[in-house]
């Protein structure tokens, strides 16, 4: 079987267009949705993510400002900025790009965020709401994976989904999201991780495999059953002497091998990455709608 490619770039463009419609309606009531992005240090990948997020905000009509802090920033300095942004009514959403430098506790910073502005869905209150089936802000990457499955005609309802990876930002919230008795969910979810004795034995049983463990091309064709749907969350930079830059991006899935066995597969780049940005914009619109007293997202 040769897999259909799930075009995350096109889907994300569609979602950003839908968000832009909601933004326009809100702006007409006098509220401009705003996102504050905080970037600490000079990790090149993080700088690119934040730049792409800001661009996408501008294109969809959201107000966005990036706060760039030095790698030597202390935890107190970052907490002071978060407090300022929590109180700033121009910003309905705050995103602190992770990872943070080692002198700063990510957990302490996440706890300091106003949960009503936590559009990344990482504050324990939002994590708990998601787990209990009352999501407010679903973390953008898991939300993007769910949206990709539904929009590509692979609704996870009734399916067996295996998530490989248990990070707080992807694996755990994705498992919580897809197991809910809700639209676009209702799946039987299994989570594999470094403690799993034989990951392939588990993934071979799956209707849908989501690779989110951060290991380049670790999911190989022999680990996937014929006709499975494969979503690749990984973004890994590997050496490639044939490229001018000397490097290239690959996912956590061995795309060439797996795409001959799967029925559908998301590529890297052009898969989950653009969807994450689109869902962040959607969450920011939702935050602004909530702040304006509009309960239901119009997108
Ligand atoms: N670093 C990698 N992915 C993410 C994300 O979705 N949100 C934040 N804040 N940092 C990240």
mmCIF file of C-alpha atoms and ligand atoms in Angstrom:
data_model
loop_
_atom_site.group_PDB
_atom_site.id
_atom_site.type_symbol
_atom_site.label_atom_id
_atom_site.label_comp_id
_atom_site.label_asym_id
_atom_site.label_seq_id
_atom_site.Cartn_x
_atom_site.Cartn_y
_atom_site.Cartn_z
ATOM 1 C CA UNK A 1 0.000 0.000 0.000
ATOM 2 C CA UNK A 2 1.238 3.490 -0.782
ATOM 3 C CA UNK A 3 0.161 6.076 1.745
ATOM 4 C CA UNK A 4 -1.843 9.206 1.104
ATOM 5 C CA UNK A 5 0.152 12.198 2.332
ATOM 6 C CA UNK A 6 -1.711 14.221 4.962
ATOM 7 C CA UNK A 7 -0.951 17.793 3.950
ATOM 8 C CA UNK A 8 -0.593 19.657 7.246
ATOM 9 C CA UNK A 9 0.474 22.810 5.474
ATOM 10 C CA UNK A 10 -2.753 23.076 3.491
ATOM 11 C CA UNK A 11 -4.914 22.088 6.467
ATOM 12 C CA UNK A 12 -3.191 24.670 8.648
ATOM 13 C CA UNK A 13 -3.812 27.309 6.012
ATOM 14 C CA UNK A 14 -7.522 26.406 6.027
ATOM 15 C CA UNK A 15 -7.650 26.659 9.840
ATOM 16 C CA UNK A 16 -5.798 29.976 9.840
ATOM 17 C CA UNK A 17 -8.394 31.228 7.344
ATOM 18 C CA UNK A 18 -11.183 30.103 9.686
ATOM 19 C CA UNK A 19 -9.452 31.802 12.616
ATOM 20 C CA UNK A 20 -9.128 35.010 10.570
ATOM 21 C CA UNK A 21 -12.925 35.039 10.109
ATOM 22 C CA UNK A 22 -13.427 34.728 13.887
ATOM 23 C CA UNK A 23 -10.806 37.415 14.524
ATOM 24 C CA UNK A 24 -12.548 39.792 12.130
ATOM 25 C CA UNK A 25 -15.873 39.299 13.908
ATOM 26 C CA UNK A 26 -14.257 39.971 17.284
ATOM 27 C CA UNK A 27 -12.365 43.006 16.013
ATOM 28 C CA UNK A 28 -15.717 44.391 14.807
ATOM 29 C CA UNK A 29 -16.817 44.381 18.477
ATOM 30 C CA UNK A 30 -13.697 46.374 19.433
ATOM 31 C CA UNK A 31 -11.538 43.508 20.742
ATOM 32 C CA UNK A 32 -8.268 42.674 18.989
ATOM 33 C CA UNK A 33 -7.022 39.236 20.101
ATOM 34 C CA UNK A 34 -3.419 39.487 21.292
ATOM 35 C CA UNK A 35 -0.642 36.960 21.850
ATOM 36 C CA UNK A 36 2.541 37.620 23.819
ATOM 37 C CA UNK A 37 5.394 35.278 22.895
ATOM 38 C CA UNK A 38 8.354 35.037 25.258
ATOM 39 C CA UNK A 39 11.680 33.737 23.958
ATOM 40 C CA UNK A 40 14.524 33.272 26.432
ATOM 41 C CA UNK A 41 18.028 32.628 25.107
ATOM 42 C CA UNK A 42 19.209 32.032 21.592
ATOM 43 C CA UNK A 43 18.234 28.498 20.655
ATOM 44 C CA UNK A 44 17.950 28.787 16.837
ATOM 45 C CA UNK A 45 15.036 26.310 16.534
ATOM 46 C CA UNK A 46 13.028 28.184 19.201
ATOM 47 C CA UNK A 47 13.737 31.497 17.459
ATOM 48 C CA UNK A 48 12.348 30.072 14.198
ATOM 49 C CA UNK A 49 9.214 28.701 15.930
ATOM 50 C CA UNK A 50 8.512 32.026 17.597
ATOM 51 C CA UNK A 51 9.083 33.962 14.386
ATOM 52 C CA UNK A 52 6.679 31.662 12.499
ATOM 53 C CA UNK A 53 4.070 32.045 15.246
ATOM 54 C CA UNK A 54 4.313 35.839 15.102
ATOM 55 C CA UNK A 55 3.988 35.836 11.311
ATOM 56 C CA UNK A 56 0.947 33.579 11.435
ATOM 57 C CA UNK A 57 -0.657 35.879 14.031
ATOM 58 C CA UNK A 58 -0.157 38.911 11.840
ATOM 59 C CA UNK A 59 -1.607 37.144 8.802
ATOM 60 C CA UNK A 60 -4.727 36.127 10.731
ATOM 61 C CA UNK A 61 -5.233 39.670 12.080
ATOM 62 C CA UNK A 62 -4.142 39.010 15.664
ATOM 63 C CA UNK A 63 -1.963 41.412 17.605
ATOM 64 C CA UNK A 64 1.332 39.814 18.576
ATOM 65 C CA UNK A 65 4.441 40.929 20.378
ATOM 66 C CA UNK A 66 7.604 38.922 21.014
ATOM 67 C CA UNK A 67 9.591 39.486 24.198
ATOM 68 C CA UNK A 68 13.181 38.392 23.732
ATOM 69 C CA UNK A 69 15.275 37.856 26.854
ATOM 70 C CA UNK A 70 18.961 36.960 27.171
ATOM 71 C CA UNK A 71 20.077 33.391 27.927
ATOM 72 C CA UNK A 72 21.379 34.697 31.280
ATOM 73 C CA UNK A 73 17.916 35.900 32.393
ATOM 74 C CA UNK A 74 17.129 34.906 35.971
ATOM 75 C CA UNK A 75 13.963 33.124 37.021
ATOM 76 C CA UNK A 76 12.892 36.233 38.963
ATOM 77 C CA UNK A 77 13.245 38.394 35.852
ATOM 78 C CA UNK A 78 11.162 36.005 33.774
ATOM 79 C CA UNK A 79 8.525 35.740 36.518
ATOM 80 C CA UNK A 80 8.347 39.543 36.636
ATOM 81 C CA UNK A 81 7.674 39.637 32.881
ATOM 82 C CA UNK A 82 5.004 36.914 33.171
ATOM 83 C CA UNK A 83 3.287 38.922 35.941
ATOM 84 C CA UNK A 84 3.348 42.005 33.739
ATOM 85 C CA UNK A 85 1.864 40.104 30.792
ATOM 86 C CA UNK A 86 -0.795 38.496 33.014
ATOM 87 C CA UNK A 87 -1.956 42.024 33.889
ATOM 88 C CA UNK A 88 -1.706 43.454 30.365
ATOM 89 C CA UNK A 89 -5.183 43.496 28.776
ATOM 90 C CA UNK A 90 -3.760 43.715 25.250
ATOM 91 C CA UNK A 91 -2.685 40.085 25.572
ATOM 92 C CA UNK A 92 -5.308 37.349 25.774
ATOM 93 C CA UNK A 93 -2.710 34.632 25.339
ATOM 94 C CA UNK A 94 0.833 34.166 26.644
ATOM 95 C CA UNK A 95 3.277 31.665 25.214
ATOM 96 C CA UNK A 96 6.605 31.027 26.907
ATOM 97 C CA UNK A 97 8.667 29.109 24.370
ATOM 98 C CA UNK A 98 10.227 25.953 25.799
ATOM 99 C CA UNK A 99 12.831 24.755 26.582
ATOM 100 C CA UNK A 100 14.053 27.416 29.020
ATOM 101 C CA UNK A 101 17.710 27.834 30.075
ATOM 102 C CA UNK A 102 18.788 25.547 32.945
ATOM 103 C CA UNK A 103 18.740 28.258 35.649
ATOM 104 C CA UNK A 104 14.964 28.630 35.200
ATOM 105 C CA UNK A 105 12.400 26.097 36.401
ATOM 106 C CA UNK A 106 9.859 25.522 33.605
ATOM 107 C CA UNK A 107 7.349 24.284 36.135
ATOM 108 C CA UNK A 108 7.608 27.455 38.235
ATOM 109 C CA UNK A 109 7.112 29.639 35.160
ATOM 110 C CA UNK A 110 4.123 27.618 33.910
ATOM 111 C CA UNK A 111 2.526 27.833 37.373
ATOM 112 C CA UNK A 112 2.926 31.626 37.264
ATOM 113 C CA UNK A 113 0.882 31.952 34.053
ATOM 114 C CA UNK A 114 -2.699 33.163 34.372
ATOM 115 C CA UNK A 115 -4.553 29.928 33.438
ATOM 116 C CA UNK A 116 -7.031 32.047 31.427
ATOM 117 C CA UNK A 117 -4.128 33.227 29.217
ATOM 118 C CA UNK A 118 -2.342 29.862 29.053
ATOM 119 C CA UNK A 119 -3.005 29.218 25.344
ATOM 120 C CA UNK A 120 -0.366 26.459 25.396
ATOM 121 C CA UNK A 121 -2.563 24.521 27.837
ATOM 122 C CA UNK A 122 0.377 23.637 30.071
ATOM 123 C CA UNK A 123 -0.815 25.052 33.419
ATOM 124 C CA UNK A 124 -1.901 22.217 35.755
ATOM 125 C CA UNK A 125 -5.432 23.685 35.877
ATOM 126 C CA UNK A 126 -5.773 23.363 32.106
ATOM 127 C CA UNK A 127 -4.151 19.916 32.114
ATOM 128 C CA UNK A 128 -6.675 18.819 34.758
ATOM 129 C CA UNK A 129 -9.623 20.268 32.832
ATOM 130 C CA UNK A 130 -8.506 18.369 29.721
ATOM 131 C CA UNK A 131 -8.136 15.119 31.646
ATOM 132 C CA UNK A 132 -11.617 15.540 33.134
ATOM 133 C CA UNK A 133 -13.177 16.127 29.723
ATOM 134 C CA UNK A 134 -13.822 19.867 30.161
ATOM 135 C CA UNK A 135 -10.959 21.261 28.051
ATOM 136 C CA UNK A 136 -10.337 25.010 28.004
ATOM 137 C CA UNK A 137 -7.035 25.227 26.127
ATOM 138 C CA UNK A 138 -5.861 21.980 24.554
ATOM 139 C CA UNK A 139 -2.074 22.114 23.985
ATOM 140 C CA UNK A 140 -1.531 23.111 20.362
ATOM 141 C CA UNK A 141 0.360 20.052 19.119
ATOM 142 C CA UNK A 142 -2.118 17.444 20.433
ATOM 143 C CA UNK A 143 -4.987 19.618 19.168
ATOM 144 C CA UNK A 144 -3.266 19.750 15.770
ATOM 145 C CA UNK A 145 -2.851 15.964 15.659
ATOM 146 C CA UNK A 146 -6.546 15.450 16.449
ATOM 147 C CA UNK A 147 -7.578 17.989 13.829
ATOM 148 C CA UNK A 148 -5.354 16.298 11.212
ATOM 149 C CA UNK A 149 -6.918 12.929 11.882
ATOM 150 C CA UNK A 150 -10.467 14.253 11.654
ATOM 151 C CA UNK A 151 -9.892 16.474 8.616
ATOM 152 C CA UNK A 152 -8.103 13.683 6.716
ATOM 153 C CA UNK A 153 -11.090 11.362 7.203
ATOM 154 C CA UNK A 154 -9.409 9.275 9.901
ATOM 155 C CA UNK A 155 -11.612 10.061 12.902
ATOM 156 C CA UNK A 156 -10.074 8.217 15.875
ATOM 157 C CA UNK A 157 -13.469 7.223 17.292
ATOM 158 C CA UNK A 158 -13.561 3.478 17.938
ATOM 159 C CA UNK A 159 -9.973 3.062 16.727
ATOM 160 C CA UNK A 160 -6.912 1.770 18.496
ATOM 161 C CA UNK A 161 -4.401 4.613 18.838
ATOM 162 C CA UNK A 162 -0.836 4.086 20.019
ATOM 163 C CA UNK A 163 1.029 7.227 21.117
ATOM 164 C CA UNK A 164 4.794 6.782 21.312
ATOM 165 C CA UNK A 165 6.194 9.322 23.779
ATOM 166 C CA UNK A 166 4.962 10.627 27.152
ATOM 167 C CA UNK A 167 6.052 14.260 27.254
ATOM 168 C CA UNK A 168 3.935 16.819 29.124
ATOM 169 C CA UNK A 169 3.643 18.869 25.942
ATOM 170 C CA UNK A 170 2.559 16.127 23.479
ATOM 171 C CA UNK A 171 2.264 12.482 24.565
ATOM 172 C CA UNK A 172 0.361 12.857 27.832
ATOM 173 C CA UNK A 173 -2.132 15.529 26.703
ATOM 174 C CA UNK A 174 -2.689 13.737 23.374
ATOM 175 C CA UNK A 175 -3.545 10.498 25.180
ATOM 176 C CA UNK A 176 -5.918 12.425 27.477
ATOM 177 C CA UNK A 177 -7.519 14.165 24.489
ATOM 178 C CA UNK A 178 -8.105 11.092 22.321
ATOM 179 C CA UNK A 179 -9.497 8.924 25.115
ATOM 180 C CA UNK A 180 -12.319 11.365 25.939
ATOM 181 C CA UNK A 181 -15.925 10.500 25.179
ATOM 182 C CA UNK A 182 -16.128 13.379 22.741
ATOM 183 C CA UNK A 183 -16.269 14.241 19.060
ATOM 184 C CA UNK A 184 -13.008 13.476 17.260
ATOM 185 C CA UNK A 185 -11.856 11.306 20.164
ATOM 186 C CA UNK A 186 -13.382 8.175 21.764
ATOM 187 C CA UNK A 187 -10.339 6.080 20.868
ATOM 188 C CA UNK A 188 -8.722 3.191 22.718
ATOM 189 C CA UNK A 189 -5.395 4.782 23.611
ATOM 190 C CA UNK A 190 -2.124 3.102 24.533
ATOM 191 C CA UNK A 191 1.025 5.043 25.414
ATOM 192 C CA UNK A 192 4.505 3.595 24.744
ATOM 193 C CA UNK A 193 7.678 5.071 26.188
ATOM 194 C CA UNK A 194 11.275 4.280 27.099
ATOM 195 C CA UNK A 195 10.030 1.766 29.661
ATOM 196 C CA UNK A 196 8.098 -0.230 27.038
ATOM 197 C CA UNK A 197 9.826 -3.577 26.475
ATOM 198 C CA UNK A 198 8.866 -3.991 22.795
ATOM 199 C CA UNK A 199 7.424 -0.858 21.205
ATOM 200 C CA UNK A 200 6.977 -2.533 17.805
ATOM 201 C CA UNK A 201 4.825 -5.276 19.306
ATOM 202 C CA UNK A 202 2.450 -2.556 20.561
ATOM 203 C CA UNK A 203 2.498 -0.238 17.525
ATOM 204 C CA UNK A 204 1.810 -3.183 15.171
ATOM 205 C CA UNK A 205 -1.621 -3.529 16.813
ATOM 206 C CA UNK A 206 -2.558 0.103 16.162
ATOM 207 C CA UNK A 207 -5.007 1.551 13.655
ATOM 208 C CA UNK A 208 -3.319 4.911 14.259
ATOM 209 C CA UNK A 209 0.290 5.451 15.379
ATOM 210 C CA UNK A 210 1.422 8.851 16.652
ATOM 211 C CA UNK A 211 5.205 9.193 16.932
ATOM 212 C CA UNK A 212 6.213 11.808 19.497
ATOM 213 C CA UNK A 213 9.339 10.605 21.222
ATOM 214 C CA UNK A 214 11.938 12.865 19.616
ATOM 215 C CA UNK A 215 14.126 10.171 18.057
ATOM 216 C CA UNK A 216 14.938 10.538 14.362
ATOM 217 C CA UNK A 217 13.252 7.908 12.125
ATOM 218 C CA UNK A 218 12.746 5.503 15.049
ATOM 219 C CA UNK A 219 9.382 4.185 13.813
ATOM 220 C CA UNK A 220 10.272 1.826 10.967
ATOM 221 C CA UNK A 221 8.073 -0.076 8.484
ATOM 222 C CA UNK A 222 8.247 -3.316 10.467
ATOM 223 C CA UNK A 223 6.631 -1.523 13.449
ATOM 224 C CA UNK A 224 3.492 -0.526 11.541
ATOM 225 C CA UNK A 225 0.722 -2.745 10.249
ATOM 226 C CA UNK A 226 -0.534 -2.568 6.661
ATOM 227 C CA UNK A 227 -3.006 0.263 6.188
ATOM 228 C CA UNK A 228 -2.313 2.036 9.490
ATOM 229 C CA UNK A 229 -2.508 5.834 9.754
ATOM 230 C CA UNK A 230 0.764 7.384 10.942
ATOM 231 C CA UNK A 231 1.159 10.874 12.371
ATOM 232 C CA UNK A 232 4.716 12.124 12.874
ATOM 233 C CA UNK A 233 5.191 14.777 15.567
ATOM 234 C CA UNK A 234 9.005 14.640 15.536
ATOM 235 C CA UNK A 235 11.220 17.451 14.293
ATOM 236 C CA UNK A 236 14.863 16.369 14.304
ATOM 237 C CA UNK A 237 17.769 18.026 12.564
ATOM 238 C CA UNK A 238 20.218 15.458 11.172
ATOM 239 C CA UNK A 239 23.454 15.752 9.186
ATOM 240 C CA UNK A 240 23.050 15.567 5.413
ATOM 241 C CA UNK A 241 26.169 16.236 3.356
ATOM 242 C CA UNK A 242 24.085 16.460 0.154
ATOM 243 C CA UNK A 243 22.411 19.668 1.405
ATOM 244 C CA UNK A 244 23.984 23.091 1.160
ATOM 245 C CA UNK A 245 23.253 23.681 4.861
ATOM 246 C CA UNK A 246 24.789 20.292 5.742
ATOM 247 C CA UNK A 247 21.633 19.318 7.646
ATOM 248 C CA UNK A 248 17.975 18.492 7.082
ATOM 249 C CA UNK A 249 14.825 17.943 9.115
ATOM 250 C CA UNK A 250 13.389 14.472 9.637
ATOM 251 C CA UNK A 251 10.581 13.185 11.824
ATOM 252 C CA UNK A 252 10.391 10.338 14.323
ATOM 253 C CA UNK A 253 9.112 8.109 11.489
ATOM 254 C CA UNK A 254 11.201 6.514 8.750
ATOM 255 C CA UNK A 255 9.049 8.166 6.090
ATOM 256 C CA UNK A 256 10.326 6.268 3.028
ATOM 257 C CA UNK A 257 9.740 2.824 4.485
ATOM 258 C CA UNK A 258 6.562 3.531 6.441
ATOM 259 C CA UNK A 259 4.835 5.396 3.600
ATOM 260 C CA UNK A 260 4.856 2.143 1.584
ATOM 261 C CA UNK A 261 2.872 0.364 4.279
ATOM 262 C CA UNK A 262 0.598 2.977 5.844
ATOM 263 C CA UNK A 263 -2.700 4.126 4.312
ATOM 264 C CA UNK A 264 -2.004 7.740 5.308
ATOM 265 C CA UNK A 265 1.024 9.520 6.755
ATOM 266 C CA UNK A 266 1.943 13.064 7.770
ATOM 267 C CA UNK A 267 5.269 14.345 6.417
ATOM 268 C CA UNK A 268 8.041 16.304 8.145
ATOM 269 C CA UNK A 269 8.265 19.158 7.424
ATOM 270 C CA UNK A 270 4.759 20.160 6.306
ATOM 271 C CA UNK A 271 2.771 17.979 8.687
ATOM 272 C CA UNK A 272 2.135 18.553 12.382
ATOM 273 C CA UNK A 273 4.406 21.636 12.610
ATOM 274 C CA UNK A 274 2.160 24.063 10.709
ATOM 275 C CA UNK A 275 -0.900 22.582 12.466
ATOM 276 C CA UNK A 276 0.597 23.420 15.874
ATOM 277 C CA UNK A 277 0.850 27.070 14.899
ATOM 278 C CA UNK A 278 -2.701 27.129 13.521
ATOM 279 C CA UNK A 279 -4.090 25.629 16.741
ATOM 280 C CA UNK A 280 -2.183 28.147 18.849
ATOM 281 C CA UNK A 281 -3.910 30.931 16.922
ATOM 282 C CA UNK A 282 -7.243 29.200 17.454
ATOM 283 C CA UNK A 283 -6.574 29.013 21.205
ATOM 284 C CA UNK A 284 -5.639 32.694 21.275
ATOM 285 C CA UNK A 285 -8.896 33.603 19.527
ATOM 286 C CA UNK A 286 -10.744 31.408 22.035
ATOM 287 C CA UNK A 287 -8.992 33.182 24.937
ATOM 288 C CA UNK A 288 -9.999 36.580 23.547
ATOM 289 C CA UNK A 289 -13.579 35.410 22.994
ATOM 290 C CA UNK A 290 -13.736 34.157 26.591
ATOM 291 C CA UNK A 291 -12.309 37.434 27.896
ATOM 292 C CA UNK A 292 -14.963 39.277 25.885
ATOM 293 C CA UNK A 293 -17.684 37.112 27.439
ATOM 294 C CA UNK A 294 -18.308 35.066 24.291
ATOM 295 C CA UNK A 295 -18.357 31.457 25.457
ATOM 296 C CA UNK A 296 -18.445 29.514 22.212
ATOM 297 C CA UNK A 297 -15.597 29.734 19.718
ATOM 298 C CA UNK A 298 -17.017 30.878 16.405
ATOM 299 C CA UNK A 299 -14.562 28.802 14.396
HETATM 300 N N1 LIG B 1 8.570 24.100 22.395
HETATM 301 C C1 LIG B 1 8.283 23.117 21.500
HETATM 302 N N2 LIG B 1 6.967 23.045 21.287
HETATM 303 C C2 LIG B 1 6.390 23.990 22.050
HETATM 304 C C3 LIG B 1 5.035 24.414 22.253
HETATM 305 O O1 LIG B 1 4.069 23.878 21.684
HETATM 306 N N3 LIG B 1 4.870 25.419 23.135
HETATM 307 C C4 LIG B 1 5.904 26.002 23.784
HETATM 308 N N4 LIG B 1 5.639 26.985 24.639
HETATM 309 N N5 LIG B 1 7.157 25.649 23.627
HETATM 310 C C5 LIG B 1 7.394 24.650 22.752
#
